[in-house]
Coordinates of C-alpha atoms (C1' of nucleotides) in Angstrom, one line a residue:
Chain E
M18 CA 9.6 106.5 -25.0
S19 CA 13.3 106.1 -24.7
Q20 CA 14.2 105.8 -21.0
E21 CA 10.8 104.4 -20.3
K22 CA 11.8 101.8 -22.8
T23 CA 14.2 100.5 -20.3
V24 CA 11.3 99.9 -17.9
Y25 CA 9.3 98.4 -20.8
S26 CA 12.2 96.3 -21.9
K27 CA 13.0 95.0 -18.4
L28 CA 9.5 94.2 -17.7
R29 CA 9.1 92.5 -21.0
S30 CA 12.1 90.4 -20.5
M31 CA 11.0 89.4 -17.0
I32 CA 7.6 88.3 -18.4
L33 CA 9.1 86.3 -21.2
N34 CA 11.5 84.6 -18.9
G35 CA 8.9 83.6 -16.5
A36 CA 9.5 85.9 -13.6
F37 CA 5.7 86.0 -13.1
D38 CA 3.4 83.0 -13.3
A39 CA 0.9 82.8 -16.1
G40 CA -2.3 84.4 -15.2
E41 CA -0.7 86.2 -12.3
R42 CA -2.2 89.6 -11.4
L43 CA 0.3 92.3 -12.2
T44 CA -0.4 95.4 -10.1
E45 CA 1.4 98.6 -11.0
L46 CA 2.8 98.8 -7.5
K47 CA 4.3 95.4 -7.7
V48 CA 6.1 96.4 -10.9
C49 CA 7.2 99.7 -9.4
E50 CA 8.8 97.9 -6.4
A51 CA 10.4 95.3 -8.7
L52 CA 12.0 97.9 -10.9
G53 CA 12.4 100.8 -8.5
V54 CA 10.5 103.4 -10.6
S55 CA 7.3 105.3 -10.2
R56 CA 3.9 104.3 -11.6
T57 CA 4.0 106.6 -14.6
P58 CA 6.6 104.7 -16.7
V59 CA 5.2 101.4 -15.5
R60 CA 1.8 102.3 -16.8
A61 CA 3.3 103.2 -20.1
A62 CA 5.1 99.9 -20.3
L63 CA 2.1 98.0 -19.4
L64 CA 0.1 99.7 -22.1
Q65 CA 2.6 98.7 -24.7
L66 CA 2.8 95.2 -23.4
A67 CA -0.9 94.9 -23.6
S68 CA -0.8 96.0 -27.2
Q69 CA 1.6 93.1 -27.8
N70 CA -0.6 90.7 -26.0
L71 CA 2.0 89.9 -23.3
V72 CA -0.3 91.2 -20.6
I73 CA -4.0 91.4 -20.6
G74 CA -5.6 94.6 -19.4
Q75 CA -9.1 95.1 -18.1
S76 CA -10.8 98.4 -17.3
N77 CA -10.2 99.6 -13.8
R78 CA -8.9 96.2 -12.9
G79 CA -5.3 96.2 -14.0
Y80 CA -3.4 93.6 -15.8
T81 CA -2.7 89.9 -15.7
V82 CA 0.3 88.3 -17.4
R83 CA -0.5 86.1 -20.4
G84 CA 1.8 83.1 -20.3
I85 CA 3.5 82.4 -23.6
T86 CA 3.4 78.8 -24.6
V87 CA 5.3 77.0 -27.2
E88 CA 2.1 76.9 -29.2
D89 CA 1.9 80.7 -29.1
V90 CA 5.4 80.9 -30.6
W91 CA 4.5 78.3 -33.1
G92 CA 1.3 80.1 -34.1
A93 CA 3.1 83.5 -34.5
N94 CA 5.6 81.8 -36.8
V95 CA 2.8 80.4 -38.9
V96 CA 1.4 83.8 -39.3
R97 CA 4.7 85.3 -40.1
S98 CA 5.3 82.7 -42.8
V99 CA 1.9 83.5 -44.3
L100 CA 2.6 87.2 -44.4
E101 CA 6.1 86.9 -45.7
G102 CA 4.9 84.5 -48.4
A103 CA 2.2 87.1 -49.4
A104 CA 4.9 89.8 -49.5
A105 CA 7.0 87.7 -51.9
G106 CA 4.0 87.0 -54.1
M107 CA 3.2 90.7 -54.3
V108 CA 6.7 91.7 -55.1
A109 CA 6.9 89.0 -57.8
R110 CA 3.7 90.2 -59.4
E111 CA 4.6 93.9 -59.3
G112 CA 8.1 93.3 -60.5
V113 CA 11.4 93.5 -58.6
D114 CA 13.0 96.9 -58.6
G115 CA 16.6 97.2 -59.5
D116 CA 17.9 98.2 -56.1
V117 CA 15.8 95.6 -54.4
R118 CA 17.3 93.0 -56.6
D119 CA 20.8 94.2 -55.9
T120 CA 20.2 94.1 -52.2
L121 CA 18.7 90.6 -52.3
E122 CA 21.6 89.3 -54.5
Q123 CA 24.1 90.8 -52.2
S124 CA 22.5 89.2 -49.2
L125 CA 22.6 85.9 -51.0
K126 CA 26.3 86.3 -51.6
D127 CA 26.8 87.1 -47.9
Y128 CA 24.7 84.2 -47.0
G129 CA 26.7 81.9 -49.3
Q130 CA 29.9 83.0 -47.7
L131 CA 28.6 82.0 -44.4
A132 CA 27.1 78.7 -45.6
R133 CA 30.6 77.6 -46.5
H134 CA 31.8 77.2 -43.0
V135 CA 29.2 77.2 -40.3
E136 CA 30.4 77.9 -36.8
L137 CA 28.5 78.5 -33.6
S138 CA 30.5 81.5 -32.6
D139 CA 28.6 84.7 -31.7
D140 CA 30.2 86.4 -34.6
F141 CA 28.9 83.8 -37.1
L142 CA 25.4 83.8 -35.6
N143 CA 25.3 87.5 -35.7
N144 CA 26.4 87.6 -39.4
H145 CA 24.0 84.8 -40.3
S146 CA 21.2 86.5 -38.5
A147 CA 21.9 89.8 -40.3
A148 CA 22.1 88.3 -43.8
N149 CA 18.9 86.4 -43.2
R150 CA 17.2 89.5 -41.9
V151 CA 18.2 91.6 -44.9
F152 CA 16.7 89.1 -47.2
H153 CA 13.4 88.8 -45.4
E154 CA 13.0 92.4 -44.5
T155 CA 13.9 93.6 -48.0
I156 CA 11.2 91.5 -49.5
V157 CA 8.6 92.7 -47.0
S158 CA 9.6 96.3 -47.5
A159 CA 9.6 95.9 -51.3
S160 CA 5.9 94.9 -51.1
K161 CA 5.3 98.6 -50.2
N162 CA 2.5 97.6 -47.9
E163 CA 2.8 99.4 -44.5
S164 CA 0.2 97.2 -42.8
L165 CA 2.0 94.1 -43.9
F166 CA 5.3 95.4 -42.6
R167 CA 3.8 96.5 -39.3
S168 CA 2.0 93.2 -38.8
I169 CA 5.2 91.2 -39.2
E170 CA 7.0 93.7 -37.0
T171 CA 4.4 93.3 -34.3
L172 CA 4.7 89.5 -34.4
A173 CA 8.3 89.9 -33.7
Y174 CA 7.3 91.0 -30.2
M175 CA 6.7 87.3 -29.7
P176 CA 10.0 85.4 -29.6
V177 CA 9.9 84.3 -33.2
Q178 CA 13.6 84.3 -33.9
I179 CA 14.3 80.9 -32.6
N180 CA 16.9 79.6 -35.0
R181 CA 19.7 81.3 -33.1
V182 CA 18.6 79.5 -30.0
V183 CA 18.2 76.2 -31.7
F184 CA 21.6 76.4 -33.5
A185 CA 23.3 76.4 -30.2
S186 CA 21.8 73.0 -29.4
D187 CA 23.0 71.1 -32.4
R188 CA 25.8 71.9 -34.9
D189 CA 24.7 69.5 -37.5
F190 CA 21.2 71.0 -37.5
A191 CA 22.7 74.4 -37.9
I192 CA 24.8 73.4 -40.9
Q193 CA 21.8 71.7 -42.5
T194 CA 19.5 74.6 -41.8
V195 CA 22.0 77.2 -43.1
Q196 CA 22.7 75.4 -46.3
S197 CA 19.1 74.5 -47.2
G198 CA 18.3 78.1 -46.2
L199 CA 20.6 79.4 -48.9
A200 CA 19.0 77.2 -51.6
E201 CA 15.6 78.3 -50.5
H202 CA 16.5 82.0 -50.6
Q203 CA 17.8 81.4 -54.1
S204 CA 14.7 79.7 -55.4
V205 CA 12.5 82.4 -53.8
L206 CA 14.5 85.1 -55.6
A207 CA 14.3 83.2 -58.9
A208 CA 10.6 82.9 -58.6
M209 CA 10.2 86.6 -57.9
L210 CA 12.4 87.6 -60.8
S211 CA 10.5 85.4 -63.2
G212 CA 7.3 87.1 -62.0
D213 CA 5.7 83.9 -60.8
G214 CA 3.7 85.2 -57.8
M215 CA 2.2 81.9 -56.8
A216 CA 5.5 80.1 -56.8
A217 CA 7.2 83.0 -54.9
E218 CA 4.5 83.0 -52.3
L219 CA 4.6 79.2 -51.7
L220 CA 8.3 79.0 -51.7
M221 CA 8.7 81.9 -49.3
R222 CA 6.0 80.5 -47.0
T223 CA 7.5 77.1 -47.0
H224 CA 11.0 78.6 -46.3
S225 CA 9.7 80.8 -43.6
Q226 CA 8.0 77.9 -41.9
K227 CA 11.4 76.2 -41.4
A228 CA 11.5 78.0 -38.1
L229 CA 8.9 75.5 -37.0
R230 CA 11.4 72.8 -37.7
G231 CA 13.6 74.3 -35.1
I232 CA 10.9 74.0 -32.5
E233 CA 10.4 70.4 -33.3
H234 CA 14.1 69.8 -33.2
V235 CA 14.3 71.2 -29.7
Q236 CA 11.5 68.9 -28.8
G237 CA 13.4 66.0 -30.0
V238 CA 16.6 67.0 -28.3
L239 CA 14.8 67.4 -25.0
G240 CA 12.9 64.2 -25.6
L241 CA 9.5 65.9 -24.9
G242 CA 6.2 64.2 -25.5
P243 CA 3.4 65.7 -27.7
E244 CA 2.1 67.8 -24.8
Y245 CA 5.1 70.1 -25.1
R246 CA 3.1 72.7 -27.0
Q247 CA 1.3 73.7 -23.9
M248 CA 4.6 74.3 -22.1
P249 CA 5.6 77.8 -21.2
F250 CA 8.0 78.9 -23.8
H251 CA 10.7 80.0 -21.4
K252 CA 10.8 76.6 -19.8
F253 CA 11.0 74.9 -23.2
I254 CA 13.9 77.1 -24.1
G255 CA 15.3 76.9 -20.6
G256 CA 15.8 73.1 -21.2
L257 CA 18.7 74.2 -23.4
G258 CA 20.1 76.4 -20.7
I259 CA 19.1 79.5 -22.7
S260 CA 17.0 82.4 -21.7
V261 CA 14.4 84.1 -23.9
V262 CA 15.7 87.3 -25.7
A263 CA 13.2 88.6 -28.2
A264 CA 13.5 91.3 -30.7
E265 CA 13.0 95.0 -29.9
Chain Y
M3 CA -8.3 102.1 -19.7
S4 CA -12.0 102.8 -19.7
Q5 CA -12.6 106.5 -19.2
E6 CA -9.3 107.2 -20.8
K7 CA -10.7 105.3 -23.7
T8 CA -13.0 108.2 -24.3
V9 CA -9.9 110.4 -24.7
Y10 CA -8.4 107.8 -26.9
S11 CA -11.5 107.3 -28.8
K12 CA -12.1 111.0 -29.4
L13 CA -8.5 111.6 -30.5
R14 CA -8.6 108.7 -32.8
S15 CA -11.8 109.8 -34.4
M16 CA -10.4 113.3 -34.8
I17 CA -7.3 112.0 -36.5
L18 CA -9.2 109.6 -38.8
N19 CA -11.5 112.5 -39.9
G20 CA -8.7 114.8 -40.7
A21 CA -8.9 117.2 -37.7
F22 CA -5.1 117.4 -38.0
D23 CA -3.0 117.6 -41.1
A24 CA -0.9 114.7 -42.2
G25 CA 2.6 115.0 -40.7
E26 CA 1.5 117.6 -38.2
R27 CA 3.3 117.7 -35.0
L28 CA 1.0 116.6 -32.2
T29 CA 2.2 117.9 -28.8
E30 CA 0.6 116.6 -25.7
L31 CA -0.4 120.0 -24.6
K32 CA -2.2 120.7 -27.9
V33 CA -4.3 117.6 -27.4
C34 CA -4.9 118.5 -23.7
E35 CA -6.4 121.8 -24.7
A36 CA -8.4 120.3 -27.5
L37 CA -10.0 117.7 -25.2
G38 CA -9.9 119.5 -21.9
V39 CA -8.0 116.8 -19.9
S40 CA -4.6 116.6 -18.4
R41 CA -1.5 115.1 -20.0
T42 CA -1.7 111.7 -18.3
P43 CA -4.7 110.3 -20.2
V44 CA -3.4 112.0 -23.3
R45 CA -0.1 110.2 -23.1
A46 CA -1.9 106.9 -22.7
A47 CA -4.0 107.6 -25.7
L48 CA -1.1 108.6 -27.8
L49 CA 0.8 105.4 -26.9
Q50 CA -2.1 103.3 -28.0
L51 CA -2.5 105.3 -31.2
A52 CA 1.2 104.8 -31.9
S53 CA 0.8 101.1 -31.5
Q54 CA -1.8 101.3 -34.2
N55 CA 0.3 103.4 -36.5
L56 CA -2.1 106.3 -36.5
V57 CA 0.6 108.5 -34.9
I58 CA 4.3 108.1 -35.1
G59 CA 6.3 108.6 -31.9
Q60 CA 9.9 109.4 -31.5
S61 CA 11.9 109.2 -28.3
N62 CA 11.8 112.5 -26.4
R63 CA 10.4 114.2 -29.5
G64 CA 6.7 113.5 -29.3
Y65 CA 4.4 112.4 -32.0
T66 CA 3.4 113.3 -35.5
V67 CA 0.1 112.3 -37.1
R68 CA 0.4 109.8 -39.9
G69 CA -2.1 110.7 -42.6
I70 CA -4.2 107.7 -43.7
T71 CA -4.4 107.5 -47.4
V72 CA -6.7 105.4 -49.6
E73 CA -3.7 103.3 -50.3
D74 CA -3.2 102.6 -46.6
V75 CA -6.7 101.3 -46.3
W76 CA -6.3 99.3 -49.5
G77 CA -3.1 97.7 -48.2
A78 CA -4.7 96.9 -44.8
N79 CA -7.5 95.1 -46.6
V80 CA -5.0 93.1 -48.7
V81 CA -3.3 91.9 -45.6
R82 CA -6.7 91.1 -44.0
S83 CA -7.7 89.0 -47.0
V84 CA -4.4 87.1 -46.8
L85 CA -4.8 86.4 -43.1
E86 CA -8.4 85.4 -43.4
G87 CA -7.6 83.2 -46.3
A88 CA -4.9 81.5 -44.3
A89 CA -7.3 81.0 -41.4
A90 CA -9.8 79.3 -43.7
G91 CA -7.1 77.1 -45.1
M92 CA -6.0 76.1 -41.6
V93 CA -9.5 75.3 -40.5
A94 CA -10.1 73.2 -43.7
R95 CA -7.0 71.2 -43.1
E96 CA -7.6 70.6 -39.4
G97 CA -11.3 69.8 -39.8
V98 CA -14.3 71.8 -39.0
D99 CA -15.7 71.3 -35.5
G100 CA -19.4 70.6 -35.1
D101 CA -20.2 73.9 -33.3
V102 CA -18.2 75.9 -35.7
R103 CA -20.0 74.3 -38.6
D104 CA -23.3 75.1 -36.9
T105 CA -22.4 78.7 -36.4
L106 CA -21.3 79.1 -39.9
E107 CA -24.4 77.5 -41.4
Q108 CA -26.6 79.6 -39.2
S109 CA -24.8 82.8 -40.4
L110 CA -25.3 81.6 -44.0
K111 CA -29.1 81.3 -43.3
D112 CA -29.2 84.7 -41.8
Y113 CA -27.2 86.1 -44.7
G114 CA -29.5 84.4 -47.1
Q115 CA -32.5 85.9 -45.5
L116 CA -31.0 89.3 -45.9
A117 CA -29.9 88.7 -49.5
R118 CA -33.5 88.3 -50.5
H119 CA -34.4 91.9 -50.1
V120 CA -31.6 94.3 -49.8
E121 CA -32.4 97.7 -48.3
L122 CA -30.2 100.6 -47.3
S123 CA -31.8 101.1 -43.9
D124 CA -29.7 101.2 -40.8
D125 CA -31.4 98.1 -39.6
F126 CA -30.5 96.1 -42.7
L127 CA -26.9 97.4 -42.8
N128 CA -26.5 96.4 -39.1
N129 CA -27.9 93.0 -39.6
H130 CA -25.8 92.4 -42.7
S131 CA -22.7 93.6 -41.0
A132 CA -23.4 91.3 -38.1
A133 CA -24.0 88.2 -40.2
N134 CA -21.0 88.9 -42.2
R135 CA -18.9 89.5 -39.1
V136 CA -20.0 86.2 -37.6
F137 CA -18.9 84.3 -40.6
H138 CA -15.5 85.9 -40.8
E139 CA -14.7 85.9 -37.1
T140 CA -15.9 82.4 -36.6
I141 CA -13.4 81.2 -39.2
V142 CA -10.6 83.2 -37.7
S143 CA -11.4 82.0 -34.2
A144 CA -11.7 78.4 -35.4
S145 CA -8.1 78.5 -36.6
K146 CA -7.1 78.6 -32.9
N147 CA -4.2 80.9 -33.7
E148 CA -4.1 83.8 -31.3
S149 CA -1.5 85.7 -33.3
L150 CA -3.7 85.4 -36.4
F151 CA -6.7 86.6 -34.5
R152 CA -4.9 89.6 -33.0
S153 CA -3.2 90.5 -36.2
I154 CA -6.6 90.9 -37.9
E155 CA -8.0 92.6 -35.0
T156 CA -5.2 95.1 -35.1
L157 CA -5.8 95.8 -38.8
A158 CA -9.3 96.7 -37.9
Y159 CA -7.9 99.8 -36.3
M160 CA -7.6 101.0 -39.8
P161 CA -10.9 101.8 -41.4
V162 CA -11.3 98.4 -43.1
Q163 CA -15.0 98.0 -43.0
I164 CA -15.9 100.1 -45.9
N165 CA -18.7 98.1 -47.4
R166 CA -21.2 99.9 -45.2
V167 CA -20.0 103.2 -46.5
V168 CA -20.0 102.1 -50.0
F169 CA -23.4 100.6 -49.9
A170 CA -24.9 104.0 -49.1
S171 CA -23.6 105.3 -52.4
D172 CA -25.2 102.8 -54.7
R173 CA -28.1 100.4 -54.2
D174 CA -27.4 98.2 -57.2
F175 CA -23.8 97.8 -56.0
A176 CA -25.1 96.8 -52.6
I177 CA -27.5 94.2 -54.0
Q178 CA -24.9 92.7 -56.2
T179 CA -22.3 92.6 -53.4
V180 CA -24.6 91.0 -50.9
Q181 CA -25.8 88.3 -53.3
S182 CA -22.3 87.4 -54.6
G183 CA -21.2 87.5 -51.0
L184 CA -23.6 84.9 -50.1
A185 CA -22.5 82.6 -52.9
E186 CA -18.9 83.1 -51.9
H187 CA -19.5 82.3 -48.2
Q188 CA -21.2 79.1 -49.3
S189 CA -18.3 78.0 -51.5
V190 CA -15.8 78.9 -48.8
L191 CA -17.7 76.7 -46.3
A192 CA -18.0 73.9 -48.8
A193 CA -14.3 73.9 -49.4
M194 CA -13.6 73.9 -45.7
L195 CA -16.0 71.0 -45.1
S196 CA -14.4 69.0 -47.8
G197 CA -11.0 69.5 -46.2
D198 CA -9.5 71.3 -49.3
G199 CA -7.2 73.7 -47.6
M200 CA -5.8 75.3 -50.8
A201 CA -9.3 75.9 -52.2
A202 CA -10.6 77.3 -48.9
E203 CA -7.7 79.6 -48.7
L204 CA -8.0 81.0 -52.2
L205 CA -11.7 81.3 -52.1
M206 CA -11.6 83.1 -48.8
R207 CA -8.9 85.4 -49.9
T208 CA -10.7 86.3 -53.1
H209 CA -13.9 86.9 -51.2
S210 CA -12.2 89.0 -48.6
Q211 CA -10.6 91.1 -51.3
K212 CA -14.0 92.1 -52.5
A213 CA -13.7 95.0 -50.1
L214 CA -11.2 96.5 -52.6
R215 CA -13.9 96.5 -55.2
G216 CA -15.8 98.8 -52.9
I217 CA -13.0 101.3 -53.0
E218 CA -12.8 101.1 -56.7
H219 CA -16.5 101.6 -56.9
V220 CA -16.3 104.8 -54.9
Q221 CA -13.5 106.0 -57.1
G222 CA -15.8 105.5 -60.1
V223 CA -18.8 107.2 -58.4
L224 CA -16.7 110.2 -57.6
G225 CA -15.0 110.2 -61.0
L226 CA -11.5 110.3 -59.6
G227 CA -8.3 109.8 -61.5
P228 CA -5.7 107.1 -60.8
E229 CA -4.0 109.4 -58.3
Y230 CA -6.8 108.9 -55.9
R231 CA -4.9 106.3 -53.9
Q232 CA -2.7 109.1 -52.5
M233 CA -5.7 110.9 -51.2
P234 CA -6.4 111.2 -47.5
F235 CA -8.9 108.5 -46.8
H236 CA -11.3 110.9 -45.0
K237 CA -11.4 113.2 -48.0
F238 CA -12.1 110.2 -50.2
I239 CA -15.0 109.0 -48.1
G240 CA -16.0 112.6 -47.5
G241 CA -16.8 112.8 -51.2
L242 CA -19.9 110.7 -50.3
G243 CA -20.8 112.9 -47.5
I244 CA -19.8 110.4 -44.9
S245 CA -17.3 110.6 -42.0
V246 CA -14.9 107.9 -41.1
V247 CA -16.0 105.7 -38.2
A248 CA -13.7 102.8 -37.7
A249 CA -14.1 99.8 -35.4
E250 CA -13.4 99.8 -31.7
Chain Z
dC22 C1' 30.9 136.5 -43.2
dC23 C1' 30.9 132.0 -41.5
dA24 C1' 31.4 128.6 -38.0
dC25 C1' 31.1 127.2 -33.5
dC26 C1' 29.4 127.3 -28.9
dC27 C1' 26.5 128.7 -25.4
dT28 C1' 22.3 129.7 -23.6
dC29 C1' 17.4 129.7 -23.4
dG30 C1' 13.0 127.7 -24.3
dA31 C1' 9.7 124.3 -25.4
dA32 C1' 8.2 119.6 -25.0
dT33 C1' 8.7 115.1 -23.1
dG34 C1' 10.0 111.9 -19.1
dT35 C1' 9.2 111.1 -14.2
dA36 C1' 7.4 111.4 -9.6
dT37 C1' 3.8 112.1 -6.4
dA38 C1' -0.6 113.6 -4.5
dC39 C1' -5.5 113.1 -5.0
dA40 C1' -10.0 111.1 -6.9
dA41 C1' -12.8 107.3 -8.2
dA42 C1' -13.9 102.7 -8.7
dG43 C1' -14.0 98.0 -7.3
dT44 C1' -13.2 94.3 -3.9
dA45 C1' -13.1 92.3 0.4
dT46 C1' -14.2 92.4 5.1
dT47 C1' -17.0 93.2 8.9
dC48 C1' -20.9 94.4 11.4
dT49 C1' -25.7 94.2 12.1
dG50 C1' -30.4 92.3 11.7
dG51 C1' -33.2 88.5 11.2
Chain Q
dC1 C1' -25.8 81.0 12.2
dC2 C1' -26.7 83.1 7.7
dA3 C1' -27.7 87.0 4.6
dG4 C1' -27.2 91.6 3.3
dA5 C1' -25.5 96.0 3.5
dA6 C1' -22.2 99.4 4.9
dT7 C1' -17.5 100.4 5.4
dA8 C1' -12.6 100.2 4.9
dC9 C1' -8.9 99.0 1.9
dT10 C1' -6.7 98.0 -2.3
dT11 C1' -5.9 99.4 -7.0
dT12 C1' -6.5 102.0 -10.9
dG13 C1' -7.6 106.8 -13.2
dT14 C1' -6.4 111.7 -13.2
dA15 C1' -4.0 116.0 -12.3
dT16 C1' 0.0 118.6 -11.4
dA17 C1' 4.7 119.8 -10.2
dC18 C1' 9.5 118.9 -11.1
dA19 C1' 13.5 117.0 -13.9
dT20 C1' 15.6 116.1 -18.3
dT21 C1' 16.5 116.4 -23.0
dC22 C1' 16.4 118.1 -27.5
dG23 C1' 16.3 121.9 -30.6
dA24 C1' 16.4 126.7 -31.9
dG25 C1' 18.3 131.1 -31.7
dG26 C1' 21.6 134.4 -30.8
dG27 C1' 26.2 135.9 -29.7
dT28 C1' 31.1 135.7 -30.0
dG29 C1' 35.5 134.6 -32.0
dG30 C1' 38.1 133.6 -36.0

DNA sequence: CCACCCTCGAATGTATACAAAGTATTCTGG
DNA sequence: CCAGAATACTTTGTATACATTCGAGGGTGG
């Protein structure tokens, strides 16, 4: 599960970046040759990718690659926002533990520091990403619902973290997103602390959906028509000169 | 992926029914001996089970079985209700297609027929289960969100369909559940047809959460104290003399 | 007596050979 | 020339042998 992860990881990256056509038959041998390993680790990788819906497996007939469109990424983000909203609502209703509150407030401080001078350096993007992740993951964990946690984690197998990509395309958009993000985090936390589950859920959901704005923004930058949602995601992102690097 | 599914299926069933202790180390060889097959299909099965969170895998250190508690099943149902609610809301906002509407109305008719005379026969339970499934799955499919669909599907790897089990324990409970279920399906559909996304979401979520009532009902029947949520689920269900048989 | 290191063992990771299943091609009969 | 069946080939499913890695246990030196 570790060294094989390299195989898995490479294959995954290849698929996400369009090394194979959508719907293309993916024989084990083809992958073996492409990666220079035997069938055993390839089979394991394909099984995992199938559980993430990146390839589609049929009994005794191997796998085909499932092309990821912009709409797929959009849809995954919608689901994520629904789940994160639910998590916030649950935490609000059950009450916020002291240490959870501390962690969230600390992440707000970090986030606030960053919001003061937005850069597009790798350092900044990493720090921003980290502070943002702490906030979101802390809330999900605090819901103490393993299925909820896992569902969101599984979604991350899709390329859901697109802000980082989008930021690179437009500094003003980055500044605006970071600053409004801070305000939204604050209002989510306030709602959770006041025990208002409904408000916390809606605020968190709305905030989470901001990722969709990033997609629309890229559409605008690239001047794409309304049919862009059917585009392969890697081509969409490729328009910015960036390749797809998803979590895990 | 087909014949190996037998291995997967057997192992899965064994785990859900408590053939192994929670936290027990599950070496490949042990499973090989138990099922009489070689390590290759066992590895595949374990990989899939790990993606379903039924076993926990660590790099180079094999797997341990993750005991499923009542709380786990509870939590999975909470997530399912959130997702199904979101699906209903999305469908309501985007408008209900004609064929979707037809399918839903037909399922309501079928459901209505069943609600008139509730039995506990296998036939009845199968029919009820089917009509119910059509309603829920049609809505989720109609949302046209692959991630949403897959997320719910993945949750089904947990034993989420508990009504069938619960019905067997109490005829009055079954009657009441079926009849209120019909009314709830009707109001969900009405909200969707009127385009009221918020109402549809809340009604569907509330309806979906009725599964949780089933769990509480079993608790009552068995006379368990509040600590029952930490019980292994198979023991909980075993109190009714029934073994765990989950979807797929 | 304790701490550190070394060695041994058990279990996973990988490669390959063989079996089974499915698909495509070809050959034969009408 | 076409239809159907048999055969050959491609590809997945399974079994097993070998390599690697991690952990446990014992032994040695301080």
